Coordinates of C-alpha atoms and ligand atoms in Angstrom, one line a residue:
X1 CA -17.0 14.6 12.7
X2 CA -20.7 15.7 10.8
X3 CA -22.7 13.0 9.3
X4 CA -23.0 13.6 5.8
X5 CA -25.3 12.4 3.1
X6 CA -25.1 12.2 -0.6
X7 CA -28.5 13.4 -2.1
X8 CA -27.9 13.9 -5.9
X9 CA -26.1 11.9 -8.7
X10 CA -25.8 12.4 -12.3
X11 CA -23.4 11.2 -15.2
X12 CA -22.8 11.1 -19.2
X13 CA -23.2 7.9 -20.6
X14 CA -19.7 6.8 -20.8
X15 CA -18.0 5.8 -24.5
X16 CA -16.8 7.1 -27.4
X17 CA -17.8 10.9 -27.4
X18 CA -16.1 12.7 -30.0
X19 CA -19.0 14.9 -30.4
X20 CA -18.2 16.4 -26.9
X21 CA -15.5 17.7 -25.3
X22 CA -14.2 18.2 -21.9
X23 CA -16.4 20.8 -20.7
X24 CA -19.3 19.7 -22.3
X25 CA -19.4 16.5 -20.5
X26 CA -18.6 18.6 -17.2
X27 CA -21.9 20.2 -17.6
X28 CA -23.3 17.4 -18.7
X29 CA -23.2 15.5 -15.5
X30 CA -23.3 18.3 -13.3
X31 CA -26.3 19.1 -14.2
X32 CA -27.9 16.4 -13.7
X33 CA -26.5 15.9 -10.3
X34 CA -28.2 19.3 -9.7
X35 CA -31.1 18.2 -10.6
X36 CA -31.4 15.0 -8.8
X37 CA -30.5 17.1 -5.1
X38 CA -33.5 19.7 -6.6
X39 CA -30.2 22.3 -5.4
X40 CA -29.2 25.5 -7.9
X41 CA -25.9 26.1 -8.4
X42 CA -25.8 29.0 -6.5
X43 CA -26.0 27.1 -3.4
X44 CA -23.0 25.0 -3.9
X45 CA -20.1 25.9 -1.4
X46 CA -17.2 24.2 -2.9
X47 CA -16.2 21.3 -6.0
X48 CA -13.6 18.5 -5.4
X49 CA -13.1 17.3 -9.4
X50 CA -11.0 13.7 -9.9
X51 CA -9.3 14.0 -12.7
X52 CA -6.0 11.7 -13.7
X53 CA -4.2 12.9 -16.8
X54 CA -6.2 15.9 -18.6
X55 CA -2.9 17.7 -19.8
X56 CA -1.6 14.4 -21.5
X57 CA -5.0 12.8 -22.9
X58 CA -6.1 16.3 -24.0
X59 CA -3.7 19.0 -23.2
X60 CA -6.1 20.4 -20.8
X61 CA -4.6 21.2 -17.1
X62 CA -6.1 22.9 -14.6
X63 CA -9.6 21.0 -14.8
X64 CA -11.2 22.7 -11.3
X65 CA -10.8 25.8 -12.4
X66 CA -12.2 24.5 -16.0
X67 CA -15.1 22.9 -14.2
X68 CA -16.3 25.5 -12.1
X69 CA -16.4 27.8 -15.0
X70 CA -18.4 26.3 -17.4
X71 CA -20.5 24.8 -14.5
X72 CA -21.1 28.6 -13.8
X73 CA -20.2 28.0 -10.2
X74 CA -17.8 30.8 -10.0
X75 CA -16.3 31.7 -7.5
X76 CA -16.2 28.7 -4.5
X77 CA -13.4 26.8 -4.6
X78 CA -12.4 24.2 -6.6
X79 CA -10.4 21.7 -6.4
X80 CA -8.8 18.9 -8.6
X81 CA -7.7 15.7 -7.0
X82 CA -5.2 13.2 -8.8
X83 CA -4.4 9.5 -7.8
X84 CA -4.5 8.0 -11.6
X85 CA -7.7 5.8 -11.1
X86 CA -8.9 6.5 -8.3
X87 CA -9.1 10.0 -8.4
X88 CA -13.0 9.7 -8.2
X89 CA -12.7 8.4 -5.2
X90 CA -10.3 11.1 -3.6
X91 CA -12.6 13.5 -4.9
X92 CA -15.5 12.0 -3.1
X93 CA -13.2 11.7 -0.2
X94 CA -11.9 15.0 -0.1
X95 CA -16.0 16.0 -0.3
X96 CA -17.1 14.4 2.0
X97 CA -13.9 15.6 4.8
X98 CA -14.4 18.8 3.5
X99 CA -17.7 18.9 5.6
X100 CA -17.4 16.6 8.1
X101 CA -14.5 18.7 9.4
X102 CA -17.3 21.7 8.7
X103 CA -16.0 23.7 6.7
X104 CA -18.9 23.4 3.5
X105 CA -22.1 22.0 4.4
X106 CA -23.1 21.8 0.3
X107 CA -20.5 20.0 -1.9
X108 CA -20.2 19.0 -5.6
X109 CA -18.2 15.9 -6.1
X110 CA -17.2 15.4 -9.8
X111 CA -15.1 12.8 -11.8
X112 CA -14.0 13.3 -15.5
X113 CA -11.2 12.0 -18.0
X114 CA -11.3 12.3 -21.9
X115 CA -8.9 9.7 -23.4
X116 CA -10.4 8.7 -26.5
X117 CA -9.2 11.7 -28.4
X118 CA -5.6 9.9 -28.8
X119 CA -4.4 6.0 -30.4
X120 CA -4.5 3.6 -28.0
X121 CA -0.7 3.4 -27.6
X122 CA -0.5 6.8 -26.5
X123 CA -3.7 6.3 -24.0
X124 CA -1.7 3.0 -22.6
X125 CA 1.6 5.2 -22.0
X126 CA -0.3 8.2 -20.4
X127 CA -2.5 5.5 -18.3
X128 CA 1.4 4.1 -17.3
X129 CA 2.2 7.2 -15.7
X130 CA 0.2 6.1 -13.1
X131 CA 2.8 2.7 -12.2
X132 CA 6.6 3.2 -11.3
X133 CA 7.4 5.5 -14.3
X134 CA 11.5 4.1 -13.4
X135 CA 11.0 0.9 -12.8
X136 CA 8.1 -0.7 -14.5
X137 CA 7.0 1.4 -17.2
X138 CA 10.0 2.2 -18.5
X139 CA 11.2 -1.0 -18.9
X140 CA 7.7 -1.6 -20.9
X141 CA 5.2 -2.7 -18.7
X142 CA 1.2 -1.6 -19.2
X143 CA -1.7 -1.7 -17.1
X144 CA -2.3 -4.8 -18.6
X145 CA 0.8 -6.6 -18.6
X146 CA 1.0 -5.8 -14.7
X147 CA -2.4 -6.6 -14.2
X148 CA -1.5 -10.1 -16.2
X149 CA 1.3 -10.8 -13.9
X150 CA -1.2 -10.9 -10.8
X151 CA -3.5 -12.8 -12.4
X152 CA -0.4 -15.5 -13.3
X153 CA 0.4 -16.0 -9.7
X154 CA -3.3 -16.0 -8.5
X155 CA -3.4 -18.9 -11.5
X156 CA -0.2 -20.4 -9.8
X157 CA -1.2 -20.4 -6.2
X158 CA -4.7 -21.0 -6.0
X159 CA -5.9 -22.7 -9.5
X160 CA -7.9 -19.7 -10.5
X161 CA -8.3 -20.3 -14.0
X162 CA -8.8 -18.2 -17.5
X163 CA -12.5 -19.0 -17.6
X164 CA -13.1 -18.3 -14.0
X165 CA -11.7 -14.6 -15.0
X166 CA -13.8 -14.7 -18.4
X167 CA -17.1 -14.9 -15.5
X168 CA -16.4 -11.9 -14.4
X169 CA -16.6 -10.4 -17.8
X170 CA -19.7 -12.1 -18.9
X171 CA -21.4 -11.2 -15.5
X172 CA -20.7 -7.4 -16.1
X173 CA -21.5 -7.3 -19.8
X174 CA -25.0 -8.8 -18.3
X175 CA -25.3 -5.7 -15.9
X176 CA -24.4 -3.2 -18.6
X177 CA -27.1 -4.3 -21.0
X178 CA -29.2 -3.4 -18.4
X179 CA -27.8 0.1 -17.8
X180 CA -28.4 2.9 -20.1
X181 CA -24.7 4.9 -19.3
X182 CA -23.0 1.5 -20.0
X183 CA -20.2 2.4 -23.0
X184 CA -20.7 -1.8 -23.8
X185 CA -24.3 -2.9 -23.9
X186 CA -23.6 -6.2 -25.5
X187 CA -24.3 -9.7 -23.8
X188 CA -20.8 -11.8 -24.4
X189 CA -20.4 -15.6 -23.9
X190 CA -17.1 -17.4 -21.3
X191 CA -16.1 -18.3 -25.3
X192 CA -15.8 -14.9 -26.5
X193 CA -13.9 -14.1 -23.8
X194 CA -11.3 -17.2 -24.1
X195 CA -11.3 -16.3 -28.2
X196 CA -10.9 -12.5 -28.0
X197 CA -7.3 -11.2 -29.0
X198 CA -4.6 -11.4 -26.3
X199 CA -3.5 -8.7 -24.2
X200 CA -1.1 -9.4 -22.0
X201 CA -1.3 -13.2 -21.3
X202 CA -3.6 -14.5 -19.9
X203 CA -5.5 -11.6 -20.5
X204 CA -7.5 -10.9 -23.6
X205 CA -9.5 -8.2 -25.1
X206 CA -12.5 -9.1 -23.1
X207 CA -10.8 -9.0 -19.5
X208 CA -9.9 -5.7 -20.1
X209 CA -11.5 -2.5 -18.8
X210 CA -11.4 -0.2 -22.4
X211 CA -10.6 3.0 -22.9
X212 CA -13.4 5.4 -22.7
X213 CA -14.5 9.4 -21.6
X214 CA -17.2 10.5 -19.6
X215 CA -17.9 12.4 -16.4
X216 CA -20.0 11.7 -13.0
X217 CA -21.1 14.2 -9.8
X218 CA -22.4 13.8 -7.0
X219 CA -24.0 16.7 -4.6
X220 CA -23.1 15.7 -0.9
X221 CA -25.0 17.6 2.0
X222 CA -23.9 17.8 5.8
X223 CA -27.2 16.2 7.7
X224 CA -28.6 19.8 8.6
X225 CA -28.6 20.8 5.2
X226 CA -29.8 17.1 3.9
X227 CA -32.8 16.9 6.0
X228 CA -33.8 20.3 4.6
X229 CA -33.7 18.9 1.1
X230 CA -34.9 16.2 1.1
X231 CA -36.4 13.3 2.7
X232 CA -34.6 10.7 0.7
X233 CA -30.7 10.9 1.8
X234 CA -28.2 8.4 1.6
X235 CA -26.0 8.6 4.4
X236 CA -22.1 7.9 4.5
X237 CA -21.2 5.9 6.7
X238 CA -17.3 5.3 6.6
X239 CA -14.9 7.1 4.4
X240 CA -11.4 5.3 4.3
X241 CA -8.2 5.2 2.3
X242 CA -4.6 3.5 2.7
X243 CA -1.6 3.4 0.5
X244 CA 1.2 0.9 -1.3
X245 CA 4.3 0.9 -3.0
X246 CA 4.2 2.6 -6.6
X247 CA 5.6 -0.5 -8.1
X248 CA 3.9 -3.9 -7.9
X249 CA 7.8 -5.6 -7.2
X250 CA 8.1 -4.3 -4.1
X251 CA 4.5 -5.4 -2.6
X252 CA 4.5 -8.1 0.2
X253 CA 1.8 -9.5 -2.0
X254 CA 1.0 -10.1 -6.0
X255 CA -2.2 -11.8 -5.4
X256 CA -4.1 -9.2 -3.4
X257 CA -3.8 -5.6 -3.1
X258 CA -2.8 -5.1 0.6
X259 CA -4.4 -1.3 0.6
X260 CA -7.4 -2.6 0.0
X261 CA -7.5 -4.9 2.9
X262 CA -6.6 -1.9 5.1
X263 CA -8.8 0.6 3.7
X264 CA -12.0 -2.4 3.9
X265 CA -11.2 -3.0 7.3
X266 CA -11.3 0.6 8.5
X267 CA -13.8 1.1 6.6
X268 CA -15.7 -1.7 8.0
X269 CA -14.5 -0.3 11.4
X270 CA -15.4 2.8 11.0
X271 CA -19.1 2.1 9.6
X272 CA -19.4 -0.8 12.3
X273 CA -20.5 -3.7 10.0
X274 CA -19.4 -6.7 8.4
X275 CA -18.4 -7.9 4.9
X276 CA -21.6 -10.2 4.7
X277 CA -23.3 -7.2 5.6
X278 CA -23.3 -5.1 2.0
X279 CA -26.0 -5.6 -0.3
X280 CA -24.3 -3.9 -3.1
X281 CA -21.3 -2.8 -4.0
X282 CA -18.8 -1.2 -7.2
X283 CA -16.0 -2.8 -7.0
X284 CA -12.6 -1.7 -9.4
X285 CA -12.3 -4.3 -12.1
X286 CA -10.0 -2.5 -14.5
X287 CA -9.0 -6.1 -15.5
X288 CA -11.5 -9.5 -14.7
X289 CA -8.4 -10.3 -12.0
X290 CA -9.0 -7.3 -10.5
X291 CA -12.7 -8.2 -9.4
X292 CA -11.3 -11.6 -8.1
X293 CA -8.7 -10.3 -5.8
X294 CA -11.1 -7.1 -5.1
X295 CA -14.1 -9.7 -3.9
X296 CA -11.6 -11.5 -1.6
X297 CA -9.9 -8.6 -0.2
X298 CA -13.1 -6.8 1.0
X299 CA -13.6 -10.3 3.0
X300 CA -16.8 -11.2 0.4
X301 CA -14.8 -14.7 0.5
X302 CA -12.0 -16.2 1.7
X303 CA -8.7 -15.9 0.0
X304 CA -8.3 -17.3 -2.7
X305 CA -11.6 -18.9 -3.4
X306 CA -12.5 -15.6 -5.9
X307 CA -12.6 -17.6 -9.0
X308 CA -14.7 -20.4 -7.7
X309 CA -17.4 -18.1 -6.4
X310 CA -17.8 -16.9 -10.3
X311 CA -18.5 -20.5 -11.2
X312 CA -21.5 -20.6 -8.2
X313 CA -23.0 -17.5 -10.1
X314 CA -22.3 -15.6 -6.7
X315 CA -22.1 -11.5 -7.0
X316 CA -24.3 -11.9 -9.8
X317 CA -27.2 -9.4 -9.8
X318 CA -29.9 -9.8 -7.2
X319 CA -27.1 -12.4 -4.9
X320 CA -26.5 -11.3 -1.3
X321 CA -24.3 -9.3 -2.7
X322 CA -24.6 -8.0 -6.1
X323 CA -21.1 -6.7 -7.2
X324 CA -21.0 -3.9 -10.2
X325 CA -24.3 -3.9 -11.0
X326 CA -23.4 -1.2 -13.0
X327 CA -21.4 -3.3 -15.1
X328 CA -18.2 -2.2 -13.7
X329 CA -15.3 -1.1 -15.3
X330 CA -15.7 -3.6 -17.8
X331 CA -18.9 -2.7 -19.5
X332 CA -19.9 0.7 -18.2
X333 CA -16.7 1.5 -19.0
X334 CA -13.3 3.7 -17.2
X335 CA -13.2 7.0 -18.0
X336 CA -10.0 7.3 -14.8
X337 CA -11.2 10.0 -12.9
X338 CA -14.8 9.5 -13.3
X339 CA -14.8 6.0 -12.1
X340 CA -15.0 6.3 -8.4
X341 CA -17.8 8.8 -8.9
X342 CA -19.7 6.8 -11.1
X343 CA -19.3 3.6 -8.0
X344 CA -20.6 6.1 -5.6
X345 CA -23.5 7.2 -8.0
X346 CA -24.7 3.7 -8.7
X347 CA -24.5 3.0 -4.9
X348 CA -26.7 5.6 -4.6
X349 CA -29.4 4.6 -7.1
X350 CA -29.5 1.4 -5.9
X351 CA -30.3 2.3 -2.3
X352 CA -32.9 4.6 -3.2
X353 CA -34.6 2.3 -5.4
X354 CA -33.5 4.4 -9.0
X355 CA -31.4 1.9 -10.5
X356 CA -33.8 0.9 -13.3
X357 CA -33.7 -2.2 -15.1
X358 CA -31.0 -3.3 -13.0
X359 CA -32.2 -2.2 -9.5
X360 CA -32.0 -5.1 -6.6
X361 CA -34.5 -5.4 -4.3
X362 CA -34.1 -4.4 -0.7
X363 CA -30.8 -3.0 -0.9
X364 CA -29.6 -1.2 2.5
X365 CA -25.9 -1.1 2.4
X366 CA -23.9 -0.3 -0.4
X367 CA -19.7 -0.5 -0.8
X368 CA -16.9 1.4 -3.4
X369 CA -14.0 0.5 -3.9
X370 CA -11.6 2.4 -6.2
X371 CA -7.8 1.6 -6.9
X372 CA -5.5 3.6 -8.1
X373 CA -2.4 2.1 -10.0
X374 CA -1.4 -1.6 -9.6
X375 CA -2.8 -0.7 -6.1
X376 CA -0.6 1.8 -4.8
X377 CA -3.7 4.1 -3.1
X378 CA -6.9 2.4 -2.6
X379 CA -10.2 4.6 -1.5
X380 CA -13.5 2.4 0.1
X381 CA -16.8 3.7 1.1
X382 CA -19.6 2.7 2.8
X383 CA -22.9 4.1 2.2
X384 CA -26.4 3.1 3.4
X385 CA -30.2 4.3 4.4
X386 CA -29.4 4.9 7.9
X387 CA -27.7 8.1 9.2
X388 CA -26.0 5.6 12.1
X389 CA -25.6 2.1 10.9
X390 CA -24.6 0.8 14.8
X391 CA -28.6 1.7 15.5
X392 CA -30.1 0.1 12.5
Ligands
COA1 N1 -13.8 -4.6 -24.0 C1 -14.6 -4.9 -25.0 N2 -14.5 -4.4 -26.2 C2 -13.5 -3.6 -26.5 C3 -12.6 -3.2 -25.4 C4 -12.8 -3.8 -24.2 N3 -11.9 -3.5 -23.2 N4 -11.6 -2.4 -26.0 C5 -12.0 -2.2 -27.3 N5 -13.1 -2.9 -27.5 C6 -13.7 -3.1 -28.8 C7 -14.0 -1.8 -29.5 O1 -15.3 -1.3 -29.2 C8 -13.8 -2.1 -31.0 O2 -15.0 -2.8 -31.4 P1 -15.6 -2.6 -32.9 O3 -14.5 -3.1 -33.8 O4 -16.9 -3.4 -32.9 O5 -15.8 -1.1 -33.0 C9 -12.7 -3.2 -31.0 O6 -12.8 -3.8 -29.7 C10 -11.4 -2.6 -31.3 O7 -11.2 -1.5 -30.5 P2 -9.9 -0.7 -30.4 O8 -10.1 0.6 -29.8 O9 -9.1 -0.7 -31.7 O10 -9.1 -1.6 -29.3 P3 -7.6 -1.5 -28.9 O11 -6.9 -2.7 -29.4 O12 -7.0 -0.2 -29.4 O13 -7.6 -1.4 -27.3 C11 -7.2 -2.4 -25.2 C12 -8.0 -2.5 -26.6 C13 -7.7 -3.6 -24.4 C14 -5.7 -2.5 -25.4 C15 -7.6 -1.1 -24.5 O14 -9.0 -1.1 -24.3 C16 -6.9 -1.0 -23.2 O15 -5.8 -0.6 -23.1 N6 -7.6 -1.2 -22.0 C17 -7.0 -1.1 -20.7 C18 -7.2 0.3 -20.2 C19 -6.4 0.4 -18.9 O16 -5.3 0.0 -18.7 N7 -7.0 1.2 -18.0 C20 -6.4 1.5 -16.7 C21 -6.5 0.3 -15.8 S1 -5.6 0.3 -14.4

């Protein structure tokens, strides 16, 4: 396999944007990742766009072929990738294999989803699509309500409680204030959170990831093509991905997701470091439980001792590891298949020292994490400063 390196990154701020649609938020963030690699579009070889449910949000299929249109990148291939959440994080996948194996050596990686055009009962049955349409959905269960049943038996077995989760929420509103693409950039209090209106008990408004559109790209370059560019890449260093049952009944475990033990550990493996190794990483908190169980399941602590380490302030911004400093899902906002670009473009801000208000100092290694589902396909990457992270 090629070493490859990311050396551009570019997104829309994420929200509420009526004014734009689809393709103008496409070009949008394109653009910009252009311009951050100093590449023209003529030079890209191929596009991998993440994109979960454009023909039931917005009646829009066939978003590669949409993207590389109005992108004016006409005509390299391109590609859209689907696994509901974490489609970003295919998409960056499928990039990054794409020239590793050799075939591209110049690569767009895009994310994009634009559900606030519909009621939010219509967004929560299109986002449903994405658990055991038979068995779960059908029957009435949301992302939330799944996502609440986890965070019950996390409650149950390890005494995890509902302002343990609310940390989590306050510590990523914090980090959104401090980005400009953040959808929420409003400081909230463990009160709010324990006052806002129920969800799905025990989760409330303010546990909840909202609803939101935007886009993110990335430019990745195979290291021949990188070190022509520029002087600044930031390297890959493990690409892994594992899958679950659809359904959340069937899982050998409701208070972790199991894939993304597997895909950490190879990961890890592959990138030939430790947990206690990452400096910063995006982790998927579509609900405050998600963080919890993500934290523990990348081995950033023990099982089960998530909700304490919100209480010591750890993950907070500037800790040894500094989790969503982006503000996460929470408060930057998930727009579905953007999210797992947006992870990898804040990684890559914060290792090159361009993440602003909210930078961290000395940051080397950077982690994402994106879910798809309850956690039926999980995608992790590690990213870093060095090309080889064995001779660091
Ligand atoms: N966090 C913080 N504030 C939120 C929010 C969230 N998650 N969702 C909505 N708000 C705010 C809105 O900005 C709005 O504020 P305003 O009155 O000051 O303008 C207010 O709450 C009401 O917004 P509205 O859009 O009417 O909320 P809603 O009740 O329709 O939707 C949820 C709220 C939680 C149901 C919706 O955000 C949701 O379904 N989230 C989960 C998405 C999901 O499942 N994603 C996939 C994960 S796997």
């Amino acid at each position: 396999m090629r070493r490859v390196a990311v050396i551009g990154a570019g997104m829309t701020r994420f929200g509420e944007r009526w004014e734009e649609g689809m393709r103008e938020l496409a070009v949008e963030a394109g653009v910009r990742a252009l311009e951050s690699a100093g590449v023209r579009g003529s030079q890209i070889q191929a596009l991998y766009v993440g994109n979960m449910s454009g023909g039931r949000f917005i009646g829009q299929e066939h978003i590669g072929a949409l993207a590389a249109d109005y992108l004016g990148l006409n005509p390299i291939p391109s590609t859209r990738i689907e696994a509901a959440c974490a489609s970003g994080g295919l998409a960056f996948r499928q990039a990054y294999l794409s020239i590793a194996g050799g075939e591209f050596d110049l690569v767009v990686a895009g994310g994009i989803e634009k559900m606030t055009d519909v009621l939010t009962g219509q967004a929560t049955t299109t986002l449903g699509g994405a658990a055991d349409q038979e068995w779960e959905t059908f029957f009435g269960a949301t992302f939330p309500s799944i996502y609440a049943l986890m965070a019950r038996r996390h409650m149950h077995e390890y005494g995890t409680t509902e302002e343990q989760l609310a940390m989590v929420a306050v510590k990523n509103h914090d980090n959104g204030l401090k980005n400009p693409y953040a959808q929420f950039r409003k400081k909230i209090t463990v009160e709010d959170v324990l006052n806002s209106s129920p969800v799905a008990t025990p989760l409330k408004l303010l546990d909840c990831s909202p609803i939101t559109d935007g886009a993110a790209a990335v430019v990745l370059a195979s290291e021949e093509m990188a070190r022509k560019i520029t002087d600044d890449p930031v390297w890959i260093n493990a690409s892994a991905q594992a899958s679950d049952t659809l359904a959340l009944h069937s899982r050998s475990s409701f208070t972790s997701i199991p894939a993304t033990r597997l895909a950490a550990e190879k990961a890890y493996q592959k990138a030939g470091i430790k947990p206690k190794d990452v400096d910063v990483a995006e982790v998927h908190d579509c609900f405050t439980i998600a963080e919890i169980m993500a934290v523990e399941d990348l081995g950033f602590v023990p099982k089960g001792e998530g909700g304490k380490a919100y209480e010591e302030g750890m993950f907070e911004l500037g800790s040894d590891i500094s989790v969503n400093t982006s503000g996460g899902l929470k408060a930057c906002g998930h727009p579905v298949g953007a999210t797992g670009i947006k992870q990898v473009a804040e990684v890559f801000w914060q290792l090159r020292g361009e993440a602003g208000e909210r930078q961290i100092p000395d940051a080397e290694i950077g982690l994402t994490h994106n879910v798809g589902g309850s956690g039926a396909t999980v995608v992790v990457h590690v990213l870093s400063r060095y090309p080889d992270l064995r001779q660091r």
